[in-house]
Amino acid sequence: MSAAGRTKYVLILGGLSAFGPLAIDMYLPAFPQIAAELGTGAPQVQLSLTACTLGLALGQLVAGPLSDTFGRRRPLLVGLVVFTLASLLCAAAPSAYALAGLRLVQGLGGAAGIVIARAVVRDLHSGVQMARFFSLLMLVNGLAPILAPLLGGQLLRVTSWRGVFLALGVIGAVLLVATAVGVRETLPEQNRRAGYLGGTLRTFRGLLGDRVFVGYSLSAALAFAAMFAYISGSSFVLQDVFGLSPQVFSLVFGINALGIVLVGQLNARLVERARPRRLLAIGLGCNALGGIAVAVSAAAGAGLAGLLPALFLVVASIGMISPNATALALSGHPETAGSASALLGVMQFSAGALAAPLVGSAGTGTALPMGLVMGALSLAAVLVFAVLARRGTAA
């Protein structure tokens, strides 16, 4: 692949894999506004976040195997159309529950971009080169959680939360055109798997029986869930408890997300010298250290001075966890990359969806519930890695 072609694929695939943070993060500064306009409370607003995350999980379960059977392009284009239309409909939602339903559909469509982007990378690369390409995707993908809340916060200066969803619809339409024009089919017909339903169930059963695959996937999912607890609770904690404006909250959120990009690029350099498994262990250790620090800071009442550095460590560590866990999990399953990628994504977003109500149900009047959930999940990630992936490949 030429340098120009590689750059094109990094930009488009990075944009597709950014559907998760775009759909999740862009409307976070508007949480208090949504609750006020729709006459509801924090748990009901967080339900729309959970619904989108579930859609992102379940959609990967469908789109990944479909891409193994019918090729990458067709399921990807259909998913982009669904995401775009659902985003526009979210802007007209009359209630919190209608918004949650539409967010579920939005997540289902966006999932195709996430899972198939990973499968395309697996089609084109292997081994260390695959881990390195995933790290490059983090540069583009990492811009989404930085820019999404910043853009959302600025949009709230001139429009309501409904305008945020109109902007998401525009982004979906742009990526639809870019994909249709710039992404070729990467899975030849002779390599596709026939028998969608039966074959899919057998493939998933085989993947779940692979202890090492589960170890890499589940440890990354639990670390992702720790970050998602922060995503779910930080809007209310930082704005309602500590009094930050939507714009300042967006800036704090963007700085934390910048950590993902910086660590992801550091990982891209280190992966040439250190094995991905070792880097994954370091990332999980940093994630756990940050999660514990968030819980201790919240319990001790250390304020923003103690809370913000700990949150940064949890979020930034994802830049080292995600590319290495993904490369390690997919490396042993080249013939079912779509299905393996789907299961990996399902674990991540399902864990994230479960983390959101845990934070909300315990209340948002203090940072302690968010800190306890983050600390527990990050420690569980280390434990799963140590037990299930202890004999994994060191590739």
XYZ file of C-alpha atoms in Angstrom:
395
model
C 0.000 0.000 0.000
C 1.372 3.427 -0.951
C 1.903 6.186 1.610
C -1.083 8.097 0.226
C -3.262 5.006 0.349
C -2.154 4.246 3.895
C -2.973 7.794 5.001
C -6.401 7.572 3.369
C -7.190 4.328 5.160
C -5.947 5.677 8.503
C -8.234 8.700 8.176
C -11.335 6.830 7.020
C -10.961 3.794 9.276
C -10.059 6.063 12.180
C -13.230 8.038 11.533
C -15.327 4.880 11.382
C -13.864 3.493 14.592
C -14.586 6.874 16.219
C -18.344 6.358 16.044
C -18.312 5.163 19.641
C -16.747 8.267 21.210
C -18.586 10.559 18.797
C -22.001 9.146 19.676
C -21.163 8.870 23.376
C -19.152 12.009 24.121
C -20.545 14.754 21.916
C -23.726 15.332 23.906
C -22.224 14.859 27.394
C -22.004 18.622 28.152
C -25.761 18.820 27.488
C -26.798 16.253 30.128
C -28.063 18.840 32.638
C -29.829 20.730 29.817
C -31.525 17.576 28.510
C -32.731 16.681 31.993
C -34.179 20.176 32.464
C -35.874 20.423 29.040
C -37.392 16.935 29.100
C -38.417 17.259 32.744
C -36.525 14.220 33.949
C -33.612 13.248 36.198
C -30.031 12.126 35.767
C -30.792 8.362 35.647
C -33.232 8.836 32.763
C -30.717 10.898 30.790
C -28.019 8.308 31.483
C -30.440 5.696 30.094
C -29.911 7.211 26.630
C -26.182 6.696 27.121
C -26.707 3.081 28.169
C -29.043 2.477 25.209
C -26.506 3.804 22.709
C -23.774 1.707 24.263
C -25.931 -1.426 24.098
C -26.622 -0.639 20.451
C -22.906 -0.312 19.802
C -22.414 -3.728 21.422
C -25.295 -5.618 19.790
C -24.687 -4.038 16.404
C -21.145 -5.402 16.348
C -22.514 -8.849 17.099
C -24.519 -8.614 13.865
C -22.263 -6.546 11.596
C -19.042 -8.462 12.293
C -20.312 -11.904 11.224
C -22.226 -10.354 8.315
C -18.972 -8.856 7.066
C -17.350 -12.318 7.201
C -20.169 -13.674 5.025
C -20.963 -10.842 2.602
C -17.742 -8.837 2.582
C -16.868 -5.632 4.390
C -18.380 -2.910 2.210
C -22.104 -3.722 2.083
C -22.742 -4.120 5.831
C -20.582 -1.063 6.470
C -22.549 1.186 4.103
C -25.892 0.013 5.504
C -24.712 0.757 9.030
C -23.629 4.259 8.050
C -27.066 5.002 6.579
C -28.783 3.790 9.768
C -26.487 5.878 11.985
C -27.084 9.024 9.943
C -30.887 8.712 9.902
C -31.111 7.809 13.601
C -28.945 10.800 14.540
C -31.316 13.146 12.732
C -34.337 11.563 14.431
C -32.718 11.939 17.868
C -32.835 15.689 17.323
C -36.648 15.503 17.326
C -37.052 13.162 20.326
C -40.041 14.297 22.453
C -39.082 12.483 25.660
C -36.197 10.845 27.481
C -37.502 7.385 26.669
C -37.967 8.200 22.973
C -34.411 9.534 22.944
C -33.177 6.303 24.534
C -34.928 4.199 21.882
C -33.494 6.228 19.040
C -30.068 6.144 20.632
C -30.274 2.355 20.620
C -30.834 2.433 16.845
C -28.068 5.006 16.426
C -25.677 2.708 18.260
C -26.703 -0.282 16.144
C -25.781 1.626 12.992
C -22.535 3.068 14.350
C -21.395 -0.381 15.471
C -20.833 -1.430 11.864
C -18.162 1.232 11.462
C -16.340 0.179 14.619
C -16.268 -3.581 14.071
C -15.688 -3.588 10.321
C -12.894 -1.012 10.562
C -11.019 -3.427 12.846
C -11.725 -6.338 10.495
C -10.381 -4.358 7.520
C -7.154 -3.719 9.428
C -6.901 -7.452 10.153
C -7.453 -8.172 6.435
C -4.556 -5.914 5.500
C -2.027 -6.457 8.310
C -0.781 -8.990 10.850
C 1.502 -9.230 13.893
C 3.433 -6.151 14.962
C 2.313 -4.236 11.869
C -1.298 -4.763 12.901
C -0.616 -3.422 16.415
C 1.228 -0.469 14.888
C -1.660 0.313 12.513
C -4.125 0.145 15.402
C -1.938 2.640 17.249
C -2.066 4.948 14.219
C -5.844 4.663 14.259
C -5.718 5.874 17.849
C -4.335 9.180 16.529
C -7.487 9.763 14.454
C -9.834 7.878 16.742
C -8.403 9.684 19.743
C -9.329 13.057 18.288
C -13.013 12.135 18.587
C -13.255 12.127 22.389
C -11.193 15.341 22.416
C -13.154 17.213 19.784
C -16.615 15.718 20.410
C -17.311 17.270 23.839
C -15.512 20.480 22.844
C -17.695 20.738 19.739
C -20.755 19.825 21.781
C -19.953 22.475 24.367
C -19.478 25.149 21.707
C -22.655 24.122 19.894
C -24.560 24.662 23.141
C -23.595 28.336 22.919
C -25.634 28.744 19.723
C -28.134 25.882 19.778
C -29.724 23.324 22.077
C -28.838 19.670 22.619
C -30.951 18.895 19.552
C -28.451 20.710 17.379
C -25.749 18.370 18.681
C -27.591 15.404 17.176
C -28.065 17.235 13.879
C -24.286 17.667 13.787
C -23.845 13.923 14.392
C -26.107 13.276 11.406
C -23.907 15.464 9.223
C -20.780 13.625 10.392
C -22.429 10.299 9.550
C -23.300 11.515 6.054
C -19.721 12.693 5.416
C -18.289 9.333 6.480
C -20.848 7.531 4.330
C -19.628 9.358 1.232
C -15.956 8.932 2.166
C -16.392 5.188 2.695
C -18.356 4.665 -0.500
C -15.626 6.407 -2.507
C -12.450 5.525 -0.638
C -12.715 2.040 0.902
C -12.360 -1.007 -1.338
C -13.495 -4.523 -0.509
C -10.725 -6.225 1.498
C -12.264 -9.690 1.931
C -12.161 -11.710 -1.323
C -15.151 -13.937 -2.055
C -13.091 -17.124 -1.697
C -12.256 -16.143 1.893
C -15.846 -15.481 2.977
C -17.706 -17.803 5.304
C -21.044 -19.269 4.229
C -23.881 -20.206 6.570
C -24.405 -17.014 8.521
C -26.423 -18.097 11.587
C -25.072 -21.571 12.234
C -21.538 -20.593 11.324
C -21.716 -17.499 13.509
C -22.845 -19.455 16.560
C -20.095 -22.022 16.061
C -17.523 -19.272 15.611
C -18.588 -17.454 18.768
C -18.597 -20.713 20.723
C -15.049 -21.401 19.551
C -13.884 -17.898 20.439
C -15.443 -18.043 23.906
C -13.712 -21.379 24.419
C -10.343 -19.763 23.740
C -9.218 -18.738 27.219
C -6.465 -16.460 25.943
C -8.818 -14.620 23.569
C -11.281 -14.133 26.428
C -8.483 -12.987 28.727
C -7.278 -10.266 26.382
C -10.795 -9.201 25.389
C -12.332 -9.181 28.864
C -9.425 -7.387 30.552
C -9.636 -4.635 27.917
C -13.432 -4.537 28.320
C -13.194 -4.025 32.076
C -10.648 -1.228 31.625
C -12.977 0.298 29.025
C -15.847 0.025 31.530
C -13.787 1.908 34.130
C -13.381 4.710 31.605
C -17.088 4.511 30.791
C -17.970 4.984 34.458
C -16.040 8.245 34.197
C -17.857 9.160 30.969
C -21.234 8.456 32.539
C -20.671 10.253 35.830
C -18.256 13.065 35.051
C -20.768 15.409 33.423
C -22.893 15.586 36.567
C -19.971 15.352 39.014
C -17.818 18.040 37.415
C -20.668 20.394 36.516
C -23.163 19.931 39.366
C -20.803 19.026 42.220
C -17.719 21.109 41.326
C -19.546 23.846 39.403
C -17.756 23.682 36.048
C -19.500 25.231 33.040
C -20.295 23.050 29.992
C -17.387 24.665 28.141
C -14.854 24.109 30.952
C -16.116 20.554 31.417
C -15.583 19.986 27.692
C -12.028 21.301 27.998
C -11.253 18.971 30.917
C -12.788 16.060 29.045
C -10.778 16.916 25.933
C -7.509 17.081 27.873
C -8.150 13.630 29.310
C -8.936 12.291 25.850
C -5.740 13.874 24.518
C -3.961 11.492 26.856
C -5.322 8.579 24.823
C -3.803 10.038 21.667
C -0.414 10.750 23.226
C -0.132 7.342 24.873
C -1.370 5.676 21.687
C 1.434 7.291 19.704
C 3.959 6.367 22.382
C 2.689 2.800 22.086
C 3.185 2.894 18.308
C 6.870 3.594 18.900
C 7.333 1.178 21.782
C 5.671 -1.748 20.001
C 8.703 -1.986 17.733
C 10.903 -2.599 20.784
C 8.642 -4.223 23.392
C 6.126 -7.005 22.861
C 2.434 -6.024 22.782
C 1.636 -8.298 25.730
C 4.103 -6.511 27.979
C 2.784 -3.125 26.913
C -0.759 -4.313 27.616
C 0.269 -5.333 31.132
C 1.784 -1.880 31.722
C -1.356 -0.167 30.449
C -3.626 -2.252 32.686
C -1.394 -1.509 35.672
C -1.629 2.239 35.046
C -5.396 1.954 34.602
C -5.717 0.224 37.982
C -3.459 2.761 39.673
C -5.593 5.583 38.315
C -8.869 3.883 39.268
C -7.731 3.381 42.852
C -6.532 6.991 42.989
C -9.961 8.243 41.833
C -11.702 6.283 44.590
C -9.242 7.420 47.282
C -9.403 11.041 46.116
C -13.209 11.037 46.185
C -13.352 9.381 49.605
C -10.793 11.799 51.064
C -12.515 14.871 49.616
C -9.333 15.915 47.810
C -11.268 18.050 45.316
C -10.325 18.673 41.715
C -6.608 18.758 42.532
C -6.706 15.092 43.489
C -9.467 13.936 41.157
C -8.368 15.298 37.782
C -4.849 13.733 37.612
C -6.293 10.341 38.593
C -8.990 10.592 35.918
C -6.342 11.499 33.353
C -4.339 8.362 34.174
C -7.370 6.086 33.796
C -8.350 7.573 30.447
C -4.838 7.918 28.989
C -4.003 4.276 29.722
C -6.619 3.205 27.171
C -4.195 4.405 24.483
C -1.892 1.537 25.452
C -4.536 -1.034 26.406
C -6.788 -0.867 23.349
C -4.344 -1.364 20.432
C -2.369 -4.127 22.129
C -5.385 -6.031 23.456
C -7.049 -5.824 20.047
C -3.974 -7.021 18.157
C -3.350 -9.873 20.611
C -6.972 -10.995 20.649
C -7.317 -11.003 16.846
C -3.870 -12.399 16.018
C -4.913 -16.019 16.533
C -8.097 -15.771 14.456
C -7.281 -14.445 10.967
C -10.025 -16.464 9.252
C -12.778 -15.054 11.498
C -11.511 -11.521 12.038
C -14.980 -9.998 11.648
C -16.570 -12.268 14.232
C -13.623 -11.983 16.627
C -13.671 -8.217 16.264
C -17.426 -8.239 16.921
C -17.084 -10.288 20.103
C -14.269 -8.041 21.288
C -16.452 -4.998 20.738
C -19.488 -6.606 22.364
C -17.499 -7.278 25.520
C -16.212 -3.710 25.646
C -19.479 -1.889 25.053
C -21.571 -4.302 27.136
C -19.243 -3.742 30.070
C -19.509 -0.001 29.469
C -23.308 -0.172 29.332
C -23.373 -1.970 32.685
C -21.044 0.589 34.258
C -23.289 3.585 33.469
C -26.312 2.632 35.616
C -24.013 1.540 38.450
C -22.757 5.108 38.716
C -26.178 6.722 38.265
C -28.078 4.471 40.665
C -25.701 5.323 43.506
C -26.305 9.038 43.026
C -24.468 11.933 41.391
C -24.248 14.299 44.373
C -20.670 13.218 45.077
C -17.725 11.769 43.140
C -17.519 8.721 45.435
C -19.876 6.363 43.513
C -18.008 7.077 40.290
C -14.663 6.516 42.011
C -15.667 3.222 43.628
C -16.993 1.812 40.359
C -13.875 2.898 38.454
C -11.536 1.439 41.063
C -13.333 -1.914 41.196
C -13.461 -2.311 37.421
C -9.813 -1.396 36.846
C -8.666 -3.873 39.497
C -10.869 -6.571 37.946
C -9.188 -5.927 34.582
C -5.760 -6.669 36.041
C -7.047 -9.817 37.747
C -8.632 -11.180 34.554
C -5.458 -10.525 32.572
C -3.295 -12.238 35.196
C -5.523 -15.333 35.391
C -6.819 -15.903 31.858
C -4.045 -14.514 29.654
C -1.073 -15.688 31.668
C -0.052 -18.193 28.964
C -0.984 -15.956 26.048
C 1.242 -15.330 23.103
C 3.842 -12.664 23.595
C 3.608 -11.554 19.975
